[in-house]
mmCIF file of C-alpha atoms and ligand atoms in Angstrom:
data_model
loop_
_atom_site.group_PDB
_atom_site.id
_atom_site.type_symbol
_atom_site.label_atom_id
_atom_site.label_comp_id
_atom_site.label_asym_id
_atom_site.label_seq_id
_atom_site.Cartn_x
_atom_site.Cartn_y
_atom_site.Cartn_z
ATOM 1 C CA MET A 39 48.565 103.363 81.887
ATOM 2 C CA ILE A 40 51.392 106.852 81.854
ATOM 3 C CA THR A 41 54.504 104.078 83.840
ATOM 4 C CA ALA A 42 58.602 105.107 84.272
ATOM 5 C CA GLN A 43 58.866 103.571 80.816
ATOM 6 C CA THR A 44 56.137 106.116 78.907
ATOM 7 C CA ARG A 45 57.771 108.003 76.598
ATOM 8 C CA LEU A 46 57.090 111.398 75.152
ATOM 9 C CA LEU A 47 55.942 111.815 71.609
ATOM 10 C CA GLY A 48 54.815 115.658 69.963
ATOM 11 C CA VAL A 49 53.664 117.843 67.660
ATOM 12 C CA ILE A 50 56.065 121.550 67.278
ATOM 13 C CA GLY A 51 54.951 124.652 65.556
ATOM 14 C CA TYR A 52 53.996 128.639 66.479
ATOM 15 C CA PRO A 53 51.154 128.665 67.114
ATOM 16 C CA ILE A 54 49.586 125.268 67.551
ATOM 17 C CA GLU A 55 46.736 124.802 69.521
ATOM 18 C CA HIS A 56 44.507 124.071 65.992
ATOM 19 C CA SER A 57 46.121 120.834 65.714
ATOM 20 C CA LEU A 58 44.113 117.902 65.579
ATOM 21 C CA SER A 59 47.474 115.799 65.451
ATOM 22 C CA PRO A 60 47.360 114.711 69.816
ATOM 23 C CA LEU A 61 44.110 113.916 68.814
ATOM 24 C CA PHE A 62 44.578 111.046 66.098
ATOM 25 C CA GLN A 63 48.182 109.871 67.787
ATOM 26 C CA ASN A 64 47.111 109.077 70.969
ATOM 27 C CA ALA A 65 43.327 107.458 69.651
ATOM 28 C CA ALA A 66 45.993 104.689 68.274
ATOM 29 C CA LEU A 67 48.680 104.559 70.469
ATOM 30 C CA SER A 68 46.196 103.467 73.258
ATOM 31 C CA TYR A 69 44.345 101.519 71.261
ATOM 32 C CA LEU A 70 47.408 99.284 70.345
ATOM 33 C CA GLY A 71 48.667 99.582 74.064
ATOM 34 C CA LEU A 72 51.877 101.545 73.174
ATOM 35 C CA PRO A 73 54.116 103.616 76.258
ATOM 36 C CA PHE A 74 53.784 106.840 74.555
ATOM 37 C CA VAL A 75 52.033 110.090 75.784
ATOM 38 C CA TYR A 76 51.384 112.523 72.268
ATOM 39 C CA LEU A 77 51.578 116.601 73.259
ATOM 40 C CA ALA A 78 51.087 119.930 71.315
ATOM 41 C CA PHE A 79 54.578 122.204 71.847
ATOM 42 C CA ASP A 80 53.730 126.280 70.963
ATOM 43 C CA ILE A 81 57.509 126.853 70.292
ATOM 44 C CA LEU A 82 58.522 130.694 69.921
ATOM 45 C CA PRO A 83 61.049 130.474 66.897
ATOM 46 C CA SER A 84 63.926 132.295 69.513
ATOM 47 C CA ASN A 85 63.750 128.205 71.576
ATOM 48 C CA LEU A 86 63.021 126.358 68.310
ATOM 49 C CA GLU A 87 67.102 124.709 68.624
ATOM 50 C CA ARG A 88 66.408 124.684 72.203
ATOM 51 C CA ALA A 89 63.150 123.149 71.786
ATOM 52 C CA LEU A 90 65.085 120.507 69.957
ATOM 53 C CA GLU A 91 68.025 120.138 71.734
ATOM 54 C CA ALA A 92 65.713 118.946 75.008
ATOM 55 C CA MET A 93 64.216 116.152 72.639
ATOM 56 C CA ARG A 94 67.922 115.060 73.461
ATOM 57 C CA ILE A 95 67.862 115.661 76.841
ATOM 58 C CA PHE A 96 64.982 114.691 77.454
ATOM 59 C CA SER A 97 64.620 111.369 75.209
ATOM 60 C CA ILE A 98 61.925 112.373 73.946
ATOM 61 C CA ARG A 99 60.987 109.800 70.166
ATOM 62 C CA GLY A 100 59.829 112.262 67.983
ATOM 63 C CA PHE A 101 58.682 115.016 67.413
ATOM 64 C CA ASN A 102 56.488 116.393 63.963
ATOM 65 C CA VAL A 103 56.685 119.351 62.739
ATOM 66 C CA THR A 104 54.332 122.006 61.658
ATOM 67 C CA ILE A 105 54.031 125.467 59.876
ATOM 68 C CA PRO A 106 56.434 127.162 60.138
ATOM 69 C CA TYR A 107 59.546 125.199 61.338
ATOM 70 C CA LYS A 108 59.456 122.597 58.427
ATOM 71 C CA GLU A 109 62.367 123.861 56.605
ATOM 72 C CA LYS A 110 64.111 125.892 59.538
ATOM 73 C CA VAL A 111 64.742 122.548 62.250
ATOM 74 C CA ILE A 112 66.989 121.337 59.222
ATOM 75 C CA PRO A 113 69.827 122.956 60.502
ATOM 76 C CA PHE A 114 69.395 121.575 63.970
ATOM 77 C CA LEU A 115 69.244 117.473 62.927
ATOM 78 C CA ASP A 116 71.746 114.884 62.556
ATOM 79 C CA ALA A 117 70.748 114.098 59.276
ATOM 80 C CA LEU A 118 67.559 113.690 56.471
ATOM 81 C CA GLU A 119 66.294 110.689 55.481
ATOM 82 C CA GLY A 120 64.014 109.365 52.470
ATOM 83 C CA GLU A 121 62.348 111.748 50.310
ATOM 84 C CA ALA A 122 62.648 114.610 53.323
ATOM 85 C CA ARG A 123 66.201 114.667 51.619
ATOM 86 C CA VAL A 124 64.668 115.661 47.878
ATOM 87 C CA ILE A 125 61.638 117.168 49.275
ATOM 88 C CA GLU A 126 63.948 119.291 51.169
ATOM 89 C CA ALA A 127 61.308 120.206 54.319
ATOM 90 C CA VAL A 128 60.652 117.628 57.545
ATOM 91 C CA ASN A 129 57.127 117.199 59.527
ATOM 92 C CA THR A 130 58.628 114.036 61.422
ATOM 93 C CA ILE A 131 61.862 113.952 63.345
ATOM 94 C CA VAL A 132 62.839 111.110 65.342
ATOM 95 C CA ASN A 133 65.817 110.633 67.579
ATOM 96 C CA GLU A 134 67.653 107.355 67.525
ATOM 97 C CA LYS A 135 69.611 107.351 70.448
ATOM 98 C CA GLY A 136 70.235 111.311 70.411
ATOM 99 C CA LYS A 137 70.772 111.500 67.040
ATOM 100 C CA LEU A 138 67.255 113.738 65.181
ATOM 101 C CA ILE A 139 66.621 112.265 62.589
ATOM 102 C CA GLY A 140 65.166 114.372 60.042
ATOM 103 C CA TYR A 141 61.064 113.215 57.507
ATOM 104 C CA ASN A 142 58.770 113.923 55.539
ATOM 105 C CA THR A 143 55.358 111.615 55.574
ATOM 106 C CA ASP A 144 53.742 114.608 53.533
ATOM 107 C CA GLY A 145 54.695 113.460 50.518
ATOM 108 C CA VAL A 146 53.490 109.416 51.272
ATOM 109 C CA GLY A 147 50.806 111.338 53.190
ATOM 110 C CA LEU A 148 49.257 112.840 49.499
ATOM 111 C CA TYR A 149 50.779 109.939 48.179
ATOM 112 C CA ARG A 150 48.678 107.149 50.302
ATOM 113 C CA SER A 151 46.111 109.364 49.436
ATOM 114 C CA LEU A 152 45.714 109.441 46.343
ATOM 115 C CA GLU A 153 46.095 105.598 45.803
ATOM 116 C CA ARG A 154 43.136 105.174 48.669
ATOM 117 C CA LYS A 155 40.478 107.391 47.121
ATOM 118 C CA GLU A 156 41.782 105.437 43.001
ATOM 119 C CA VAL A 157 43.081 108.636 41.707
ATOM 120 C CA ASN A 158 44.432 107.579 38.621
ATOM 121 C CA VAL A 159 47.031 110.272 37.064
ATOM 122 C CA GLU A 160 49.781 108.069 35.666
ATOM 123 C CA GLY A 161 50.520 109.604 32.138
ATOM 124 C CA LYS A 162 48.262 112.472 32.515
ATOM 125 C CA LYS A 163 48.821 116.198 32.826
ATOM 126 C CA ALA A 164 48.215 117.574 36.368
ATOM 127 C CA LEU A 165 47.073 121.140 37.856
ATOM 128 C CA LEU A 166 48.903 122.320 40.670
ATOM 129 C CA LEU A 167 48.248 125.686 43.029
ATOM 130 C CA GLY A 168 50.475 127.129 45.044
ATOM 131 C CA ALA A 169 54.496 126.779 45.534
ATOM 132 C CA GLY A 170 55.718 126.213 49.331
ATOM 133 C CA GLY A 171 56.353 123.298 51.300
ATOM 134 C CA ALA A 172 52.884 121.271 50.675
ATOM 135 C CA ALA A 173 53.410 122.162 46.603
ATOM 136 C CA LYS A 174 56.946 120.559 47.110
ATOM 137 C CA ALA A 175 55.252 117.353 48.451
ATOM 138 C CA ALA A 176 52.890 117.158 46.010
ATOM 139 C CA VAL A 177 54.675 117.125 43.232
ATOM 140 C CA TRP A 178 56.870 114.172 44.320
ATOM 141 C CA ALA A 179 53.686 111.575 45.122
ATOM 142 C CA LEU A 180 51.671 113.381 41.893
ATOM 143 C CA TRP A 181 55.771 111.834 40.517
ATOM 144 C CA LYS A 182 54.981 109.355 42.059
ATOM 145 C CA ARG A 183 51.783 107.792 40.708
ATOM 146 C CA GLY A 184 53.425 108.771 37.599
ATOM 147 C CA VAL A 185 51.779 112.040 36.431
ATOM 148 C CA LYS A 186 52.994 113.223 32.883
ATOM 149 C CA SER A 187 53.815 117.160 33.258
ATOM 150 C CA ILE A 188 52.221 119.596 36.416
ATOM 151 C CA PHE A 189 51.171 122.713 35.667
ATOM 152 C CA VAL A 190 51.987 124.997 37.897
ATOM 153 C CA ILE A 191 50.259 128.262 38.929
ATOM 154 C CA ASN A 192 51.327 130.448 42.474
ATOM 155 C CA ARG A 193 50.543 133.640 43.286
ATOM 156 C CA THR A 194 54.197 134.225 43.756
ATOM 157 C CA ARG A 195 56.143 133.999 40.094
ATOM 158 C CA GLU A 196 58.950 133.700 40.909
ATOM 159 C CA ARG A 197 58.478 131.030 43.560
ATOM 160 C CA GLY A 198 56.621 129.061 40.908
ATOM 161 C CA GLU A 199 59.690 128.833 38.374
ATOM 162 C CA ASP A 200 61.825 127.743 41.085
ATOM 163 C CA LEU A 201 59.199 125.119 42.906
ATOM 164 C CA ALA A 202 59.199 124.184 38.639
ATOM 165 C CA ASN A 203 63.627 124.062 38.356
ATOM 166 C CA TRP A 204 63.697 121.446 41.058
ATOM 167 C CA ALA A 205 60.650 118.979 40.082
ATOM 168 C CA ARG A 206 62.734 119.899 36.860
ATOM 169 C CA ALA A 207 66.215 118.376 37.701
ATOM 170 C CA GLU A 208 64.416 116.235 41.120
ATOM 171 C CA PHE A 209 62.688 114.284 38.351
ATOM 172 C CA PHE A 210 62.620 114.906 35.117
ATOM 173 C CA LEU A 211 58.999 116.322 34.790
ATOM 174 C CA GLU A 212 57.216 118.384 32.155
ATOM 175 C CA VAL A 213 57.078 121.413 34.403
ATOM 176 C CA GLU A 214 55.066 124.824 33.093
ATOM 177 C CA VAL A 215 54.354 127.833 34.749
ATOM 178 C CA VAL A 216 51.685 129.901 34.910
ATOM 179 C CA GLU A 217 50.317 133.671 36.017
ATOM 180 C CA TRP A 218 47.875 132.915 38.632
ATOM 181 C CA GLY A 219 46.263 135.875 37.539
ATOM 182 C CA LYS A 220 45.586 134.283 33.703
ATOM 183 C CA MET A 221 44.163 131.867 35.566
ATOM 184 C CA LYS A 222 41.185 132.659 33.625
ATOM 185 C CA GLU A 223 42.499 133.847 30.470
ATOM 186 C CA GLN A 224 41.130 132.234 27.547
ATOM 187 C CA ASP A 225 44.527 130.855 26.234
ATOM 188 C CA SER A 226 45.395 128.984 29.936
ATOM 189 C CA LEU A 227 41.587 127.419 28.962
ATOM 190 C CA PRO A 228 42.704 123.941 27.846
ATOM 191 C CA LEU A 229 45.149 123.611 30.640
ATOM 192 C CA TRP A 230 42.053 122.989 32.983
ATOM 193 C CA GLN A 231 40.306 120.771 29.928
ATOM 194 C CA GLU A 232 42.959 119.008 30.338
ATOM 195 C CA ALA A 233 43.675 118.474 33.171
ATOM 196 C CA GLY A 234 43.196 115.306 35.060
ATOM 197 C CA VAL A 235 43.509 116.060 38.814
ATOM 198 C CA ILE A 236 43.833 119.588 40.664
ATOM 199 C CA VAL A 237 45.057 120.295 43.172
ATOM 200 C CA ASN A 238 45.020 122.983 45.740
ATOM 201 C CA ALA A 239 48.468 123.506 47.432
ATOM 202 C CA THR A 240 48.378 127.078 48.626
ATOM 203 C CA SER A 241 46.966 127.777 52.114
ATOM 204 C CA LEU A 242 43.107 129.461 50.126
ATOM 205 C CA GLY A 243 40.400 127.352 52.550
ATOM 206 C CA LEU A 244 42.280 127.291 55.495
ATOM 207 C CA LYS A 245 40.013 130.366 56.659
ATOM 208 C CA GLY A 246 37.180 129.812 54.463
ATOM 209 C CA GLU A 247 38.815 131.637 50.952
ATOM 210 C CA GLU A 248 36.731 131.058 48.208
ATOM 211 C CA ILE A 249 38.889 129.362 44.983
ATOM 212 C CA SER A 250 36.977 130.336 41.446
ATOM 213 C CA LEU A 251 37.966 128.056 39.225
ATOM 214 C CA PRO A 252 36.808 127.883 35.879
ATOM 215 C CA TRP A 253 34.281 125.105 36.088
ATOM 216 C CA GLU A 254 32.679 124.502 32.911
ATOM 217 C CA LYS A 255 35.789 124.301 31.372
ATOM 218 C CA LEU A 256 36.678 121.015 33.180
ATOM 219 C CA SER A 257 36.831 117.652 32.555
ATOM 220 C CA PRO A 258 33.366 115.615 33.922
ATOM 221 C CA SER A 259 36.548 113.321 34.593
ATOM 222 C CA VAL A 260 38.971 115.663 37.199
ATOM 223 C CA TRP A 261 39.530 114.988 40.589
ATOM 224 C CA ILE A 262 39.581 118.421 42.611
ATOM 225 C CA VAL A 263 42.245 117.470 45.684
ATOM 226 C CA ASP A 264 42.672 119.736 48.196
ATOM 227 C CA VAL A 265 45.845 118.812 51.021
ATOM 228 C CA VAL A 266 43.985 122.016 53.104
ATOM 229 C CA TYR A 267 41.332 120.716 55.696
ATOM 230 C CA ARG A 268 38.770 122.683 57.742
ATOM 231 C CA ARG A 269 36.239 122.305 60.019
ATOM 232 C CA GLY A 270 33.293 120.896 57.523
ATOM 233 C CA LEU A 271 34.374 121.242 53.503
ATOM 234 C CA THR A 272 36.969 123.258 52.363
ATOM 235 C CA PRO A 273 34.876 126.022 49.707
ATOM 236 C CA LEU A 274 37.031 124.081 46.738
ATOM 237 C CA VAL A 275 35.499 120.726 47.493
ATOM 238 C CA ARG A 276 32.053 122.097 48.985
ATOM 239 C CA GLU A 277 31.426 123.688 44.722
ATOM 240 C CA ALA A 278 33.304 120.527 43.862
ATOM 241 C CA LYS A 279 31.344 117.699 45.647
ATOM 242 C CA LYS A 280 28.133 120.352 44.279
ATOM 243 C CA ARG A 281 29.041 120.571 40.413
ATOM 244 C CA GLY A 282 29.359 116.131 41.019
ATOM 245 C CA ILE A 283 33.118 116.488 39.991
ATOM 246 C CA GLN A 284 34.561 113.849 42.395
ATOM 247 C CA SER A 285 36.588 115.670 45.081
ATOM 248 C CA PHE A 286 38.515 115.264 48.671
ATOM 249 C CA ASP A 287 40.196 117.607 51.202
ATOM 250 C CA GLY A 288 43.093 117.187 53.498
ATOM 251 C CA LYS A 289 42.117 115.265 56.129
ATOM 252 C CA GLU A 290 42.958 112.368 54.253
ATOM 253 C CA MET A 291 46.378 113.190 53.982
ATOM 254 C CA LEU A 292 46.847 114.516 57.672
ATOM 255 C CA LEU A 293 45.698 111.245 58.237
ATOM 256 C CA GLN A 294 48.092 109.267 55.832
ATOM 257 C CA GLN A 295 50.755 111.932 57.206
ATOM 258 C CA GLY A 296 50.049 111.029 60.384
ATOM 259 C CA ALA A 297 50.216 106.907 59.713
ATOM 260 C CA GLU A 298 53.510 107.225 58.403
ATOM 261 C CA SER A 299 54.526 109.243 60.989
ATOM 262 C CA PHE A 300 53.027 107.026 64.041
ATOM 263 C CA PHE A 301 55.267 103.805 61.985
ATOM 264 C CA LEU A 302 58.510 105.741 62.296
ATOM 265 C CA PHE A 303 57.684 106.709 66.363
ATOM 266 C CA THR A 304 56.843 103.411 67.512
ATOM 267 C CA GLY A 305 57.920 100.562 64.158
ATOM 268 C CA GLU A 306 54.280 99.403 64.885
ATOM 269 C CA LYS A 307 51.426 99.932 61.769
ATOM 270 C CA ALA A 308 49.335 102.736 62.186
ATOM 271 C CA PRO A 309 45.038 101.535 62.674
ATOM 272 C CA LEU A 310 44.222 103.984 60.176
ATOM 273 C CA LYS A 311 40.621 102.755 61.229
ATOM 274 C CA VAL A 312 40.711 104.002 65.100
ATOM 275 C CA MET A 313 42.711 107.375 63.747
ATOM 276 C CA GLU A 314 39.849 108.438 60.924
ATOM 277 C CA GLU A 315 37.443 107.536 64.152
ATOM 278 C CA ALA A 316 39.451 110.036 66.632
ATOM 279 C CA LEU A 317 39.481 112.365 63.534
ATOM 280 C CA ASP A 318 35.484 112.622 63.298
ATOM 281 C CA TRP A 319 34.834 113.306 67.117
ATOM 282 C CA LYS A 320 36.219 116.906 66.520
ATOM 283 C CA PRO A 321 33.509 117.277 63.535
ATOM 284 C CA LEU A 322 36.656 119.761 61.366
HETATM 285 N N1 NAP B 164 46.975 117.823 55.034
HETATM 286 C C1 NAP B 164 48.309 117.719 55.690
HETATM 287 O O1 NAP B 164 48.186 117.102 56.314
HETATM 288 C C2 NAP B 164 48.449 119.248 55.225
HETATM 289 C C3 NAP B 164 50.240 118.951 55.464
HETATM 290 C C4 NAP B 164 50.839 119.911 54.435
HETATM 291 C C5 NAP B 164 49.830 121.183 54.389
HETATM 292 N N2 NAP B 164 48.713 121.731 54.369
HETATM 293 C C6 NAP B 164 49.064 123.031 54.517
HETATM 294 O O2 NAP B 164 48.613 122.919 53.095
HETATM 295 C C7 NAP B 164 48.695 124.355 53.039
HETATM 296 C C8 NAP B 164 50.281 125.367 52.482
HETATM 297 O O3 NAP B 164 51.329 124.769 53.137
HETATM 298 P P1 NAP B 164 53.231 125.243 53.113
HETATM 299 O O4 NAP B 164 53.423 124.658 54.078
HETATM 300 O O5 NAP B 164 52.766 124.610 51.573
HETATM 301 O O6 NAP B 164 52.507 126.672 53.003
HETATM 302 P P2 NAP B 164 53.664 127.383 52.671
HETATM 303 O O7 NAP B 164 54.426 126.853 52.667
HETATM 304 O O8 NAP B 164 53.601 128.443 53.298
HETATM 305 O O9 NAP B 164 52.951 127.860 51.391
HETATM 306 C C9 NAP B 164 52.128 128.559 51.150
HETATM 307 C C10 NAP B 164 51.600 129.201 49.222
HETATM 308 O O10 NAP B 164 50.380 129.476 49.683
HETATM 309 C C11 NAP B 164 49.968 130.352 48.737
HETATM 310 N N3 NAP B 164 48.996 131.424 49.189
HETATM 311 C C12 NAP B 164 49.133 131.720 50.193
HETATM 312 N N4 NAP B 164 48.268 133.371 50.385
HETATM 313 C C13 NAP B 164 47.860 133.627 49.185
HETATM 314 C C14 NAP B 164 46.227 134.057 49.400
HETATM 315 N N5 NAP B 164 45.593 134.900 49.005
HETATM 316 N N6 NAP B 164 46.456 134.067 47.471
HETATM 317 C C15 NAP B 164 47.669 133.148 46.412
HETATM 318 N N7 NAP B 164 47.819 131.948 47.314
HETATM 319 C C16 NAP B 164 48.475 132.154 48.184
HETATM 320 C C17 NAP B 164 51.327 131.152 48.465
HETATM 321 O O11 NAP B 164 51.490 131.902 47.276
HETATM 322 P P3 NAP B 164 52.676 132.820 46.982
HETATM 323 O O12 NAP B 164 54.646 131.738 46.744
HETATM 324 O O13 NAP B 164 52.460 134.061 46.106
HETATM 325 O O14 NAP B 164 53.015 133.304 48.856
HETATM 326 C C18 NAP B 164 51.935 129.547 48.496
HETATM 327 O O15 NAP B 164 51.686 129.467 46.853
HETATM 328 C C19 NAP B 164 49.027 125.251 53.872
HETATM 329 O O16 NAP B 164 46.861 125.351 54.406
HETATM 330 C C20 NAP B 164 48.566 123.689 55.134
HETATM 331 O O17 NAP B 164 47.693 123.777 56.858
HETATM 332 C C21 NAP B 164 48.473 120.315 54.738
#
């Protein structure tokens, strides 16, 4: 029931109409009978600062933040907490009595996904495709799970180098950058053979784009983890499954980052099963 005590939560992005967060966040809120509603807001870039000011004016309790604002919101916040300071991107804003605090739950989301699927990366080599915000969250999660070294493969080499420098400085990880175009060349094949986990943190797959890996070179025990999700499986995960390679897509991370945000907004542990079922109602 909506009363005068009901407070607003939401997700901001541009565009936002495909966001699945309202679906599973509202299911969890109503399951626990909490006095919140969660809506999606399409915010034009020119309105971002005013949207955050409105959070204070309307006492909006919290926002999730998605593409393209995860870094752009930072100048308008009062403080960053936890992983947001390291990852330098915010996907959750909590309004604490008019102070806007930025958090990053993407890293924790992937960390928990790896944990829940029992992906053991301790002391292993990881191959990471991509070097944007999701890739940074992935580096954090892999480091937290004890990975030994990371090979970064990104279309724009310079961005890959920036990510590698950041990961070395923050986590003292062994990181090497491999050129995107060299993905299949003979000298880079040992990387694929030795990888314990391959994480796709590019946006490839979102619109059904294939990623052609040297499949026949991969270790039979490798895990393929896609941060991307879409209706049905992503092409990468579909191909992995076809080949009998253990894999999962970004729905798990979506759920886990949402569960962590839910806790930050409400102080209550998220009912994961309820959220998962809500996602199932609308097949991805
Ligand atoms: N499951 C979840 O909860 C979750 C959470 C966060 C993000 N994600 C997903 O992760 C993906 C990446 O998000 P992001 O925030 O990291 O975006 P981003 O910062 O814009 O980075 C995009 C990455 O994809 C690469 N890329 C884009 N188009 C490409 C192409 N045609 N060929 C090769 N590489 C290409 C970019 O390479 P360049 O550097 O060369 O441009 C960059 O590495 C999105 O699909 C997003 O939905 C999922």
